[in-house]
XYZ file of C-alpha atoms in Angstrom:
758
model
C -166.209 -154.673 7.955
C -168.009 -157.955 7.607
C -166.649 -161.281 8.736
C -163.421 -162.537 7.268
C -165.223 -165.591 5.848
C -167.215 -163.414 3.384
C -166.107 -161.713 0.208
C -165.662 -157.943 0.493
C -168.360 -155.933 -1.253
C -167.464 -152.728 -3.064
C -169.730 -149.997 -4.397
C -168.641 -148.438 -7.714
C -170.181 -144.999 -8.231
C -170.015 -143.660 -11.791
C -170.552 -140.154 -13.122
C -171.804 -141.986 -16.232
C -170.991 -139.394 -18.872
C -169.311 -140.056 -22.215
C -166.440 -142.507 -21.979
C -167.125 -143.093 -18.286
C -169.972 -145.380 -19.362
C -167.529 -147.443 -21.411
C -165.186 -147.791 -18.448
C -167.902 -149.083 -16.144
C -169.215 -151.493 -18.750
C -165.706 -152.935 -18.953
C -165.499 -153.110 -15.158
C -168.748 -155.075 -15.081
C -167.321 -157.711 -17.414
C -163.978 -157.867 -15.603
C -165.422 -158.158 -12.103
C -167.877 -160.820 -13.221
C -164.876 -163.138 -13.645
C -163.498 -162.515 -10.137
C -164.584 -164.790 -7.357
C -162.840 -162.994 -4.503
C -164.973 -159.812 -4.434
C -168.538 -158.621 -4.941
C -169.166 -155.356 -6.779
C -172.291 -153.213 -7.068
C -172.644 -150.304 -9.492
C -174.451 -146.988 -9.119
C -174.592 -145.047 -12.383
C -175.542 -141.401 -12.641
C -178.675 -140.406 -14.533
C -180.351 -137.413 -16.096
C -181.979 -134.949 -13.666
C -185.676 -134.158 -13.622
C -187.280 -130.890 -14.612
C -186.158 -129.064 -11.444
C -182.584 -130.233 -11.882
C -182.544 -129.141 -15.501
C -183.781 -125.703 -14.472
C -181.138 -125.402 -11.753
C -178.321 -126.220 -14.150
C -179.605 -124.131 -17.073
C -177.522 -121.230 -18.409
C -178.410 -117.788 -17.077
C -179.215 -115.408 -19.945
C -176.743 -112.566 -20.174
C -174.292 -114.018 -17.668
C -173.723 -117.149 -19.750
C -172.330 -115.080 -22.604
C -169.416 -114.024 -20.404
C -169.139 -117.384 -18.585
C -170.183 -115.742 -15.321
C -173.107 -118.012 -14.414
C -171.120 -121.017 -13.056
C -173.283 -123.253 -15.231
C -170.882 -126.238 -15.463
C -170.397 -126.252 -11.686
C -174.143 -125.983 -11.087
C -174.650 -128.953 -13.383
C -172.181 -130.996 -11.339
C -173.851 -129.960 -8.087
C -177.226 -131.120 -9.422
C -175.696 -134.444 -10.465
C -174.019 -134.793 -7.057
C -177.232 -134.012 -5.164
C -178.970 -136.876 -6.961
C -176.077 -139.286 -6.450
C -175.517 -138.411 -2.780
C -179.061 -139.412 -1.964
C -178.672 -142.779 -3.692
C -175.264 -143.454 -2.108
C -176.531 -142.490 1.351
C -179.445 -144.921 1.025
C -177.200 -147.754 -0.161
C -174.632 -147.271 2.590
C -177.378 -147.104 5.195
C -178.599 -150.517 4.037
C -175.205 -151.943 5.088
C -172.864 -154.521 3.619
C -170.568 -152.144 1.697
C -166.924 -152.437 2.727
C -165.419 -149.740 0.490
C -166.359 -147.468 -2.388
C -164.876 -146.354 -5.696
C -166.012 -142.997 -7.102
C -165.489 -142.000 -10.731
C -165.094 -138.963 -10.544
C -165.121 -136.531 -7.601
C -167.642 -134.391 -9.487
C -170.377 -136.919 -8.850
C -170.059 -136.597 -5.050
C -169.645 -132.841 -4.464
C -170.913 -132.049 -0.992
C -170.567 -135.708 -0.020
C -167.288 -135.648 1.915
C -169.044 -137.000 5.013
C -170.265 -140.036 3.094
C -166.770 -140.712 1.798
C -165.346 -140.529 5.308
C -167.879 -143.086 6.521
C -166.406 -145.838 4.343
C -162.941 -146.275 2.764
C -163.128 -144.596 -0.641
C -160.914 -144.517 -3.714
C -161.461 -141.816 -6.345
C -160.402 -142.003 -9.977
C -160.488 -138.787 -11.975
C -159.532 -137.582 -15.429
C -159.765 -133.872 -14.649
C -160.325 -131.173 -12.046
C -162.678 -128.241 -12.106
C -159.814 -125.816 -12.587
C -158.697 -127.708 -15.697
C -162.076 -128.668 -17.075
C -163.566 -125.175 -17.346
C -161.412 -124.474 -20.387
C -162.678 -127.582 -22.220
C -166.455 -127.269 -21.887
C -167.704 -128.269 -25.359
C -170.684 -125.938 -25.454
C -168.881 -122.892 -24.015
C -166.133 -120.636 -25.235
C -163.743 -119.513 -22.464
C -163.727 -115.805 -21.685
C -161.494 -113.626 -19.576
C -163.781 -114.462 -16.660
C -163.498 -118.253 -17.009
C -160.268 -118.620 -15.037
C -161.231 -116.358 -12.115
C -164.699 -117.922 -11.839
C -163.199 -121.424 -11.789
C -161.564 -120.661 -8.442
C -164.926 -121.539 -6.909
C -164.676 -125.182 -8.023
C -161.998 -126.314 -5.540
C -164.176 -125.254 -2.598
C -166.559 -128.063 -3.568
C -164.031 -130.588 -4.905
C -161.338 -130.292 -2.243
C -163.306 -131.782 0.720
C -164.289 -134.760 -1.438
C -160.734 -135.400 -2.598
C -159.314 -135.035 0.912
C -161.849 -137.545 2.266
C -160.634 -140.313 -0.043
C -158.023 -142.822 1.042
C -156.510 -142.749 -2.458
C -156.914 -140.647 -5.598
C -155.939 -142.040 -8.996
C -155.298 -139.489 -11.755
C -155.361 -140.584 -15.381
C -152.766 -138.045 -16.528
C -149.752 -136.154 -15.233
C -151.535 -132.858 -15.806
C -154.338 -133.923 -13.482
C -151.822 -135.173 -10.899
C -150.151 -131.778 -10.884
C -153.491 -129.988 -10.516
C -154.540 -132.213 -7.596
C -151.299 -131.512 -5.738
C -151.340 -127.789 -6.510
C -152.291 -125.010 -4.135
C -155.824 -125.166 -5.564
C -156.525 -128.662 -4.207
C -153.643 -129.409 -1.814
C -154.008 -133.185 -2.024
C -150.984 -134.930 -0.509
C -148.748 -136.369 -3.252
C -148.675 -139.615 -1.280
C -152.429 -139.912 -1.721
C -152.255 -139.349 -5.496
C -151.042 -141.920 -8.020
C -150.935 -142.036 -11.792
C -153.245 -144.727 -13.192
C -153.779 -145.217 -16.898
C -157.434 -145.972 -17.461
C -156.953 -148.823 -19.885
C -159.126 -150.568 -22.445
C -160.918 -153.937 -22.442
C -160.474 -155.490 -25.863
C -160.184 -158.913 -27.480
C -157.123 -157.581 -29.305
C -155.185 -157.624 -26.047
C -155.006 -161.404 -26.460
C -155.873 -161.921 -30.138
C -153.792 -161.005 -33.216
C -154.199 -157.519 -34.644
C -156.453 -157.402 -37.732
C -154.585 -157.701 -41.037
C -155.458 -154.841 -43.381
C -155.122 -154.915 -47.167
C -152.845 -152.009 -48.198
C -154.263 -152.135 -51.723
C -157.862 -151.310 -50.863
C -159.407 -147.875 -50.420
C -158.310 -146.267 -47.141
C -161.075 -145.829 -44.555
C -160.922 -143.090 -41.906
C -163.034 -143.523 -38.775
C -164.373 -140.984 -36.276
C -165.911 -141.904 -32.905
C -167.936 -139.344 -30.964
C -171.470 -138.903 -29.690
C -171.769 -135.504 -31.378
C -169.909 -134.118 -34.359
C -169.578 -130.483 -33.329
C -168.357 -131.152 -29.779
C -165.879 -133.851 -30.761
C -164.453 -132.282 -33.920
C -166.302 -134.587 -36.281
C -167.704 -131.692 -38.288
C -164.165 -130.492 -39.053
C -163.177 -133.980 -40.206
C -166.269 -134.303 -42.375
C -165.499 -130.990 -44.094
C -161.853 -131.956 -44.737
C -162.921 -135.298 -46.180
C -165.491 -133.739 -48.491
C -163.105 -131.022 -49.707
C -159.803 -132.916 -50.018
C -159.951 -136.671 -49.469
C -163.237 -138.008 -50.796
C -161.657 -139.271 -54.007
C -159.011 -141.395 -52.224
C -160.454 -142.377 -48.845
C -163.751 -143.429 -47.313
C -165.089 -142.059 -44.030
C -166.918 -143.891 -41.242
C -168.681 -141.800 -38.593
C -169.686 -143.530 -35.358
C -171.981 -140.953 -33.801
C -175.481 -140.439 -32.448
C -176.101 -137.609 -34.907
C -177.983 -138.090 -38.148
C -175.823 -137.367 -41.189
C -177.176 -137.521 -44.770
C -175.764 -140.437 -46.723
C -173.389 -139.889 -49.636
C -170.916 -142.025 -51.600
C -167.919 -143.097 -49.520
C -169.559 -142.140 -46.206
C -170.768 -144.697 -43.657
C -172.702 -143.496 -40.612
C -173.300 -145.793 -37.625
C -175.882 -144.371 -35.210
C -176.822 -147.324 -33.026
C -173.544 -148.116 -31.259
C -173.669 -147.672 -27.468
C -170.723 -147.584 -25.016
C -169.357 -151.079 -24.472
C -170.955 -152.500 -27.631
C -168.851 -155.437 -28.827
C -169.452 -154.565 -32.488
C -166.867 -151.795 -32.191
C -164.032 -154.304 -32.648
C -165.344 -155.588 -35.987
C -165.817 -152.008 -37.169
C -162.277 -151.032 -36.190
C -160.907 -154.127 -37.919
C -162.315 -152.816 -41.198
C -160.893 -149.277 -41.091
C -157.382 -147.835 -41.334
C -157.050 -144.515 -39.460
C -158.712 -142.959 -36.420
C -159.069 -139.197 -36.632
C -160.195 -137.859 -33.255
C -160.011 -134.055 -33.553
C -161.713 -133.283 -30.234
C -160.076 -130.483 -28.255
C -162.106 -131.133 -25.078
C -161.589 -134.809 -24.220
C -159.116 -135.585 -21.443
C -158.626 -139.374 -21.666
C -160.848 -140.716 -24.457
C -161.434 -144.452 -24.683
C -161.860 -144.156 -28.440
C -158.146 -143.542 -28.889
C -157.123 -146.615 -26.903
C -159.733 -148.766 -28.645
C -158.384 -147.737 -32.035
C -154.751 -148.226 -31.057
C -155.250 -151.689 -29.605
C -156.947 -152.605 -32.897
C -153.813 -151.511 -34.759
C -154.871 -148.081 -36.040
C -152.673 -144.985 -36.211
C -154.321 -142.032 -34.467
C -154.603 -138.313 -35.177
C -155.563 -136.366 -32.046
C -155.210 -133.091 -30.146
C -152.492 -132.953 -27.404
C -154.636 -132.314 -24.344
C -155.256 -134.124 -21.050
C -153.812 -137.646 -21.035
C -153.724 -137.891 -24.842
C -149.980 -137.074 -25.134
C -149.357 -140.066 -22.869
C -151.618 -142.290 -24.973
C -150.388 -141.263 -28.426
C -146.630 -141.150 -28.929
C -146.275 -138.403 -31.516
C -144.561 -139.649 -34.662
C -144.539 -143.269 -33.458
C -148.147 -144.340 -32.899
C -149.807 -141.424 -34.684
C -149.758 -137.661 -34.898
C -150.552 -135.057 -32.251
C -151.649 -131.868 -33.987
C -153.487 -128.698 -33.077
C -156.994 -129.772 -34.036
C -158.183 -126.189 -33.871
C -156.196 -125.665 -37.063
C -157.852 -127.288 -40.075
C -154.674 -127.475 -42.151
C -152.734 -129.374 -39.465
C -155.439 -132.038 -39.291
C -155.633 -132.217 -43.084
C -151.850 -132.549 -43.442
C -151.708 -135.455 -40.971
C -154.573 -137.180 -42.778
C -152.883 -136.794 -46.172
C -149.653 -138.320 -44.856
C -151.392 -141.405 -43.483
C -153.778 -141.850 -46.410
C -150.858 -141.807 -48.860
C -148.513 -144.122 -46.921
C -149.912 -147.588 -46.060
C -146.513 -148.713 -44.772
C -146.430 -145.888 -42.250
C -149.996 -146.725 -41.182
C -148.982 -150.306 -40.533
C -145.850 -149.380 -38.563
C -147.689 -146.834 -36.433
C -150.588 -149.209 -35.907
C -148.312 -151.999 -34.700
C -146.440 -149.609 -32.393
C -149.727 -148.317 -30.988
C -150.983 -151.829 -30.361
C -147.863 -152.723 -28.396
C -148.034 -149.431 -26.492
C -151.589 -150.171 -25.331
C -150.786 -153.778 -24.446
C -147.927 -152.621 -22.243
C -149.663 -149.755 -20.451
C -153.406 -149.665 -20.988
C -154.921 -153.037 -20.152
C -158.220 -152.398 -18.348
C -157.796 -155.620 -16.385
C -154.625 -154.168 -14.877
C -156.425 -150.892 -14.157
C -159.258 -152.691 -12.396
C -156.785 -154.792 -10.413
C -154.943 -151.719 -9.137
C -158.211 -150.127 -7.993
C -159.443 -153.305 -6.310
C -156.104 -153.884 -4.595
C -156.258 -150.358 -3.200
C -159.796 -150.988 -1.942
C -158.702 -154.272 -0.372
C -155.765 -152.576 1.308
C -158.040 -149.828 2.602
C -160.211 -152.364 4.416
C -157.335 -154.512 5.638
C -157.779 -157.364 3.195
C -155.171 -158.894 0.926
C -155.629 -159.101 -2.845
C -156.997 -162.300 -4.336
C -157.866 -164.248 -1.264
C -159.237 -162.017 1.448
C -157.935 -161.865 4.992
C -155.506 -164.515 6.098
C -156.868 -166.903 8.739
C -155.243 -166.590 12.135
C -152.275 -168.852 12.621
C -151.454 -169.016 8.919
C -147.992 -167.637 8.146
C -147.881 -164.688 5.820
C -145.282 -166.076 3.407
C -147.915 -167.255 0.914
C -150.342 -165.078 -0.979
C -150.345 -162.471 -3.718
C -148.141 -159.404 -3.755
C -149.357 -155.962 -2.722
C -147.507 -152.703 -3.369
C -148.140 -149.559 -1.382
C -146.579 -146.187 -0.581
C -147.022 -145.276 3.101
C -147.232 -141.683 4.313
C -147.087 -142.969 7.893
C -145.274 -145.911 9.475
C -147.128 -147.593 12.316
C -145.583 -149.924 14.869
C -146.437 -153.061 12.901
C -144.807 -151.820 9.707
C -141.767 -150.556 11.603
C -141.306 -153.982 13.186
C -141.639 -155.653 9.773
C -139.129 -153.184 8.354
C -136.695 -153.907 11.174
C -137.068 -157.648 10.614
C -136.463 -157.321 6.858
C -133.425 -155.127 7.508
C -131.965 -157.595 9.992
C -132.170 -160.285 7.331
C -131.200 -158.394 4.201
C -129.689 -154.957 4.826
C -126.074 -154.314 3.890
C -126.271 -150.587 4.682
C -127.374 -148.807 7.840
C -129.194 -146.235 5.681
C -131.865 -148.794 4.781
C -132.732 -149.521 8.410
C -135.643 -147.778 10.196
C -133.245 -146.688 12.933
C -131.704 -144.255 10.446
C -134.513 -143.348 8.068
C -137.285 -142.824 10.605
C -135.005 -141.073 13.107
C -133.948 -138.662 10.371
C -137.458 -137.987 9.091
C -139.025 -137.505 12.524
C -136.333 -135.049 13.590
C -135.246 -133.357 10.366
C -137.413 -134.518 7.493
C -139.234 -132.194 5.146
C -142.021 -133.037 2.729
C -144.040 -136.235 3.059
C -143.007 -139.691 4.175
C -143.257 -142.125 1.248
C -142.066 -145.581 2.295
C -142.646 -147.936 -0.641
C -143.356 -151.551 0.305
C -144.207 -154.892 -1.233
C -146.016 -157.491 0.860
C -146.345 -161.149 -0.032
C -149.459 -162.069 1.860
C -148.842 -160.319 5.176
C -145.054 -160.651 4.962
C -142.951 -157.627 4.032
C -140.604 -158.700 1.215
C -139.313 -155.400 -0.205
C -138.999 -151.789 0.926
C -137.513 -148.534 -0.326
C -137.315 -145.767 2.329
C -138.391 -142.579 0.561
C -139.815 -139.168 1.193
C -141.372 -136.785 -1.332
C -140.965 -133.058 -1.766
C -142.272 -130.587 -4.285
C -139.642 -128.542 -6.065
C -140.921 -125.990 -8.570
C -144.159 -127.956 -8.807
C -142.485 -131.341 -9.440
C -142.832 -134.009 -6.758
C -139.546 -135.875 -6.452
C -139.019 -138.967 -4.297
C -135.685 -139.234 -2.502
C -134.099 -141.619 -0.034
C -134.684 -140.840 3.623
C -131.695 -139.021 5.085
C -129.994 -138.519 1.735
C -126.983 -136.246 1.664
C -125.699 -137.238 5.103
C -122.815 -139.414 3.994
C -124.909 -142.514 3.383
C -124.935 -145.122 0.623
C -128.443 -145.981 -0.570
C -130.063 -149.343 -1.125
C -133.452 -151.001 -1.393
C -134.340 -153.891 0.891
C -135.605 -157.017 -0.835
C -135.759 -160.701 -0.027
C -134.927 -161.676 -3.603
C -134.773 -160.393 -7.161
C -138.467 -161.065 -7.771
C -139.442 -158.946 -4.762
C -137.209 -156.104 -5.934
C -138.785 -156.311 -9.386
C -142.254 -156.050 -7.817
C -141.104 -152.945 -5.957
C -139.935 -151.350 -9.212
C -143.201 -152.291 -10.945
C -145.203 -150.697 -8.136
C -143.166 -147.502 -8.228
C -143.643 -147.338 -11.984
C -147.387 -147.777 -11.686
C -147.482 -145.038 -9.048
C -145.792 -142.720 -11.546
C -143.151 -141.463 -9.128
C -140.064 -139.511 -10.158
C -136.987 -140.817 -8.330
C -133.806 -138.967 -7.439
C -131.620 -141.401 -5.515
C -128.209 -140.182 -4.409
C -125.123 -142.286 -3.700
C -126.179 -145.601 -5.214
C -123.253 -147.903 -6.045
C -122.566 -148.495 -9.726
C -123.574 -152.135 -9.283
C -126.730 -151.331 -7.310
C -129.410 -154.043 -7.746
C -132.015 -151.277 -7.606
C -130.496 -149.450 -10.568
C -130.300 -152.697 -12.485
C -133.960 -153.474 -11.731
C -135.019 -150.025 -12.955
C -133.124 -150.535 -16.208
C -134.393 -154.087 -16.716
C -138.030 -153.092 -16.186
C -138.155 -151.446 -19.608
C -140.711 -148.798 -18.693
C -138.355 -146.376 -16.952
C -136.117 -143.668 -18.313
C -133.018 -143.886 -16.119
C -130.018 -141.575 -15.920
C -127.023 -142.459 -13.740
C -124.190 -140.025 -13.063
C -121.146 -141.044 -11.031
C -120.241 -138.346 -8.523
C -118.208 -139.846 -5.639
C -115.543 -142.447 -4.829
C -115.632 -144.568 -1.681
C -112.353 -145.939 -0.267
C -112.422 -149.465 1.192
C -110.071 -151.320 3.539
C -110.166 -155.063 2.822
C -109.232 -157.153 5.872
C -108.981 -160.898 5.305
C -109.161 -162.991 8.501
C -105.872 -162.879 10.385
C -104.683 -159.635 8.815
C -103.287 -156.817 10.954
C -102.549 -153.104 10.448
C -99.087 -154.139 9.216
C -100.765 -155.856 6.223
C -102.273 -152.516 5.226
C -99.585 -149.978 6.186
C -95.813 -150.268 6.299
C -93.874 -150.864 9.505
C -92.255 -147.448 9.110
C -95.660 -145.736 8.944
C -96.980 -147.595 11.978
C -93.842 -146.612 13.939
C -94.574 -142.980 13.050
C -98.063 -143.352 14.514
C -96.604 -144.939 17.681
C -94.063 -142.143 18.093
C -96.849 -139.558 17.744
C -98.761 -141.276 20.576
C -95.688 -141.354 22.793
C -94.849 -137.679 22.273
C -98.388 -136.495 22.939
C -98.511 -138.805 25.938
C -95.370 -137.283 27.403
C -96.767 -133.782 27.014
C -100.483 -134.153 27.810
C -101.074 -137.601 29.281
C -101.430 -141.176 28.024
C -103.093 -141.751 24.661
C -105.785 -144.421 24.644
C -108.857 -145.717 22.855
C -112.469 -146.242 23.910
C -114.829 -148.582 22.057
C -118.552 -147.841 22.385
C -121.103 -150.504 21.425
C -123.976 -150.606 23.930
C -126.686 -148.037 24.769
C -125.202 -147.631 28.245
C -121.731 -146.958 26.865
C -123.216 -144.474 24.400
C -125.024 -142.522 27.127
C -121.779 -142.222 29.065
C -119.686 -141.233 26.045
C -122.191 -138.909 24.350
C -121.135 -135.638 26.043
C -117.501 -136.170 25.023
C -118.440 -137.207 21.486
C -120.620 -134.113 21.075
C -117.895 -131.876 22.494
C -115.292 -133.131 19.992
C -117.712 -132.602 17.107
C -118.454 -129.063 18.293
C -114.759 -128.150 18.593
C -114.064 -129.504 15.108
C -116.925 -127.476 13.676
C -115.827 -124.262 15.403
C -112.331 -124.635 13.998
C -113.556 -125.042 10.406
C -117.161 -123.795 10.039
C -116.954 -123.525 6.251
C -116.280 -127.229 5.719
C -117.347 -129.131 8.805
C -120.952 -130.143 9.455
C -121.650 -131.118 13.048
C -124.000 -134.096 12.875
C -123.884 -134.437 16.669
C -125.146 -130.889 17.286
C -126.258 -127.719 15.477
C -129.815 -129.018 15.094
C -128.783 -132.593 14.303
C -128.128 -133.694 17.885
C -131.536 -135.171 18.725
C -131.590 -137.118 15.466
C -128.065 -138.466 15.917
C -128.495 -139.473 19.552
C -131.741 -141.321 18.824
C -130.298 -142.976 15.718
C -127.104 -144.114 17.460
C -129.095 -145.423 20.411
C -131.266 -147.511 18.091
C -128.176 -148.896 16.375
C -126.606 -149.693 19.748
C -129.770 -151.530 20.785
C -129.487 -153.597 17.613
C -125.810 -154.382 18.211
C -124.620 -152.504 15.115
C -123.018 -149.405 16.662
C -119.220 -149.269 16.636
C -117.616 -146.064 17.940
C -113.876 -145.664 18.391
C -112.884 -142.770 20.633
C -109.353 -141.388 20.822
C -108.436 -140.075 24.278
C -105.581 -138.081 25.775
C -105.611 -138.542 29.500
C -109.318 -138.793 30.277
C -110.369 -136.374 27.524
C -111.730 -137.386 24.137
C -109.858 -135.744 21.259
C -111.236 -137.803 18.363
C -114.349 -139.813 17.482
C -114.978 -142.272 14.655
C -118.621 -143.413 14.395
C -119.249 -146.539 12.358
C -121.879 -149.258 12.031
C -121.359 -152.969 11.586
C -123.645 -154.967 9.305
C -122.438 -158.531 9.192
C -118.857 -158.504 7.947
C -118.960 -154.877 6.780
C -118.258 -151.778 8.859
C -119.416 -148.435 7.444
C -117.580 -145.351 8.659
C -120.113 -142.530 8.938
C -118.724 -139.611 10.930
C -115.150 -138.794 12.015
C -114.109 -135.655 13.880
C -111.168 -134.633 16.054
C -109.850 -131.704 18.026
C -107.460 -129.807 15.698
C -105.310 -128.918 18.700
C -104.097 -132.529 18.498
C -103.327 -132.668 14.779
C -99.770 -133.785 15.588
C -101.282 -136.967 16.997
C -102.584 -137.862 13.518
C -105.986 -138.727 15.030
C -107.648 -139.993 11.827
C -104.864 -142.523 11.285
C -104.798 -143.534 14.950
C -108.511 -144.369 15.040
C -108.377 -146.303 11.770
C -105.388 -148.311 12.973
C -107.263 -149.246 16.134
C -110.379 -150.146 14.156
C -108.381 -152.372 11.805
C -106.754 -154.086 14.784
C -110.206 -155.005 16.127
C -111.544 -156.667 12.977
C -110.868 -160.295 13.905
C -112.280 -159.884 17.416
C -115.438 -158.157 16.139
C -115.878 -160.312 13.040
C -115.688 -157.879 10.130
C -113.556 -158.121 6.996
C -114.336 -154.816 5.255
C -114.131 -151.218 6.431
C -116.128 -149.075 4.022
C -114.935 -145.502 4.513
C -117.860 -144.269 2.409
C -118.120 -140.879 0.714
C -114.974 -138.945 -0.172
C -111.255 -139.447 -0.738
C -109.775 -137.725 2.294
C -106.002 -137.893 2.586
C -105.870 -140.337 5.483
C -108.652 -142.457 3.933
C -106.654 -142.885 0.744
C -103.579 -143.823 2.729
C -105.445 -146.787 4.241
C -107.585 -147.914 1.317
C -106.917 -151.195 -0.468
C -109.735 -150.801 -3.002
C -112.624 -148.505 -3.800
C -115.987 -148.325 -5.512
C -117.928 -145.517 -7.134
C -121.380 -144.196 -6.355
C -123.660 -141.861 -8.247
C -127.075 -140.319 -8.516
C -129.960 -142.056 -10.246
C -132.713 -139.878 -11.682
C -135.505 -142.063 -13.021
C -139.055 -141.558 -14.211
C -141.628 -143.721 -15.965
C -141.056 -143.327 -19.693
C -144.278 -141.339 -20.035
C -142.862 -138.781 -17.586
C -139.280 -138.762 -18.880
C -139.460 -135.058 -19.649
C -139.341 -134.505 -15.881
C -135.714 -135.662 -15.718
C -134.071 -132.604 -17.330
C -136.332 -130.405 -15.205
C -135.121 -132.147 -12.049
C -131.518 -131.711 -13.192
C -132.032 -128.014 -13.868
C -133.796 -127.449 -10.534
C -130.889 -129.136 -8.743
C -128.415 -126.962 -10.616
C -130.250 -123.791 -9.609
C -130.733 -124.979 -6.029
C -127.049 -125.831 -5.711
C -126.077 -122.419 -7.017
C -128.388 -120.683 -4.540
C -127.162 -122.852 -1.673
C -123.530 -122.077 -2.438
C -124.356 -118.395 -2.682
C -126.183 -118.466 0.638
C -123.222 -120.221 2.245
C -120.826 -117.613 0.909
C -122.969 -114.805 2.314
C -123.439 -116.580 5.634
C -119.709 -116.950 6.205
C -118.582 -113.626 4.703
C -121.107 -111.232 6.223
C -120.052 -111.853 9.856
C -116.427 -111.272 8.830
C -117.358 -107.989 7.174
C -119.355 -106.949 10.221
C -116.471 -107.681 12.541
C -114.098 -105.754 10.271
C -116.362 -102.742 10.459
C -116.300 -102.798 14.249
C -112.514 -102.721 14.521
């Protein structure tokens, strides 16, 4: 890394095929306006004679797709590019690199490891083999494509981040074929660079002859020949056709052919302003720029639902997705749009807004650059902060962390001390749980303002039936979830970052009035489902109140009599309050013993969070809370023996009750009531005014409650991935059924075995 007083320099390596050229031309214009970075470009080129021979089809084998020709072509391209990249890196001065796509650096994993690298890709070898324009898949295509990951995987694993332009590509990257960590992969729409992002959409005269446009270098590969035939046979008398292609097509009335347009040519916008419909019947393109260019110019689009196209074109709203291998489906969609100028206008306007919201190339470039800056330890728009300058100022930076180093943990602790209302959002809980019990990948989402942490959501990610779902750390252990944020703006930035990352969220036990849920709904780009599933009793304790203000004198006398009777029989009844690490170490054996006895007495219903595999987590977590002054344990004793334990945590004026257990041999003592009475009696001395009894309406909890609130589960996904939500629901339903069945077997089989022995 060069000195902090210089602008970081990034190398952008481009495969330079098809629409990739258009993307890099847009990047050149965008980066030219940025003064905080320097960018160099390396574009791929055509191989020489030897390279062309090495990538040529093998007679005989090619017929059955057994000659690995597409892969050999990529290896030739990569060999040429590796040499150029190696020479440029050796010359020095490059801080980080962006590669578009992995197929241009096959065999170059070592080069990628030598400098922080971000990869953007619109496909994988396993997906792409079925869309080669000059080849027809055979029964050998799939099996032969298993070779591709051996070359792609090392490159992908060497990157610090991989952006995928579609959900299908994301799923392929995280599959068993490529095994890229889901925390390394993010969904990034490629975007378009157009004057119509800031200028009004062209106004089209509904009374003039309709003009259909096609954009594609070649007609046969991109479906242009099909369109030309349909136009000649069915539409020539009521629509014109404009072909933007490199092929030569004989002129005829109603047909305009433009052969001299190159990727990035500004004339495209004037051409699109003069036409009415884009028909793009290619079945091979994964994320074509032509579609976005047409939509931002206000054109409805007809296209084939492959790759990222279903995310670009909203079927029935911004155009039609049809099987472009079927002539009649393409023709039907064309007839509908040609005959209905009002529908064309409505779809065109909807498409324009869709692109403005999601596909601005400036936003795409900013995300990539911010990731490169983060990879080299710089902050977006302004470089590294000078020493001694506080980190409050500066632009925001979102990131999902698959590890938490000491610096981030300290920042997290500081943010929690200032803004947490729940122990579940503190690192003492989340990190203790994940390090001892966590499955999947850590995925702590953060927003930094300069070098100051201003928002955080403690998550982890797991794959269930091929869907990566992000959940709160330590979910399902009687906790209430929350995000940490300094203010509403910081929380909004967190939600924006999560949306851009394309994550699917399943957040359990969020209060109905959760600011996080509200931020997800207000964003506008999320599909959010909230289902209430639990009630949480609360004891409100205004200053000066006593147990008598909550329970009647008669009830409290009953509790006192129970203490006296047990005391006469077994020894005096007392209470122990544990707050410090030293007190916890002394009390831990008794606390663990009570939890074990309670579990043994009722194994079907009682989970022992102080043992049975949870002990190390709980002891470390409680110690951390004690060190922070938040631990509040009330122990119920008979003689010198603990018979009940109530573990709670104090955050400001709120106490959260997490775990209560007691020895059932002392049920007559009414231990749950006794410990709550003692806790309520302490509230003025310890400075809390609310006891949140958290999940569940147990009998003794309801007896003490003065109010309650409801919590539920939020399942949310970016609107483009909303179809994941019912899948997540169904997976949970099946998982719950299997878990209940396993529990039934686990508790019934030992009984049956014992019966057989008698």
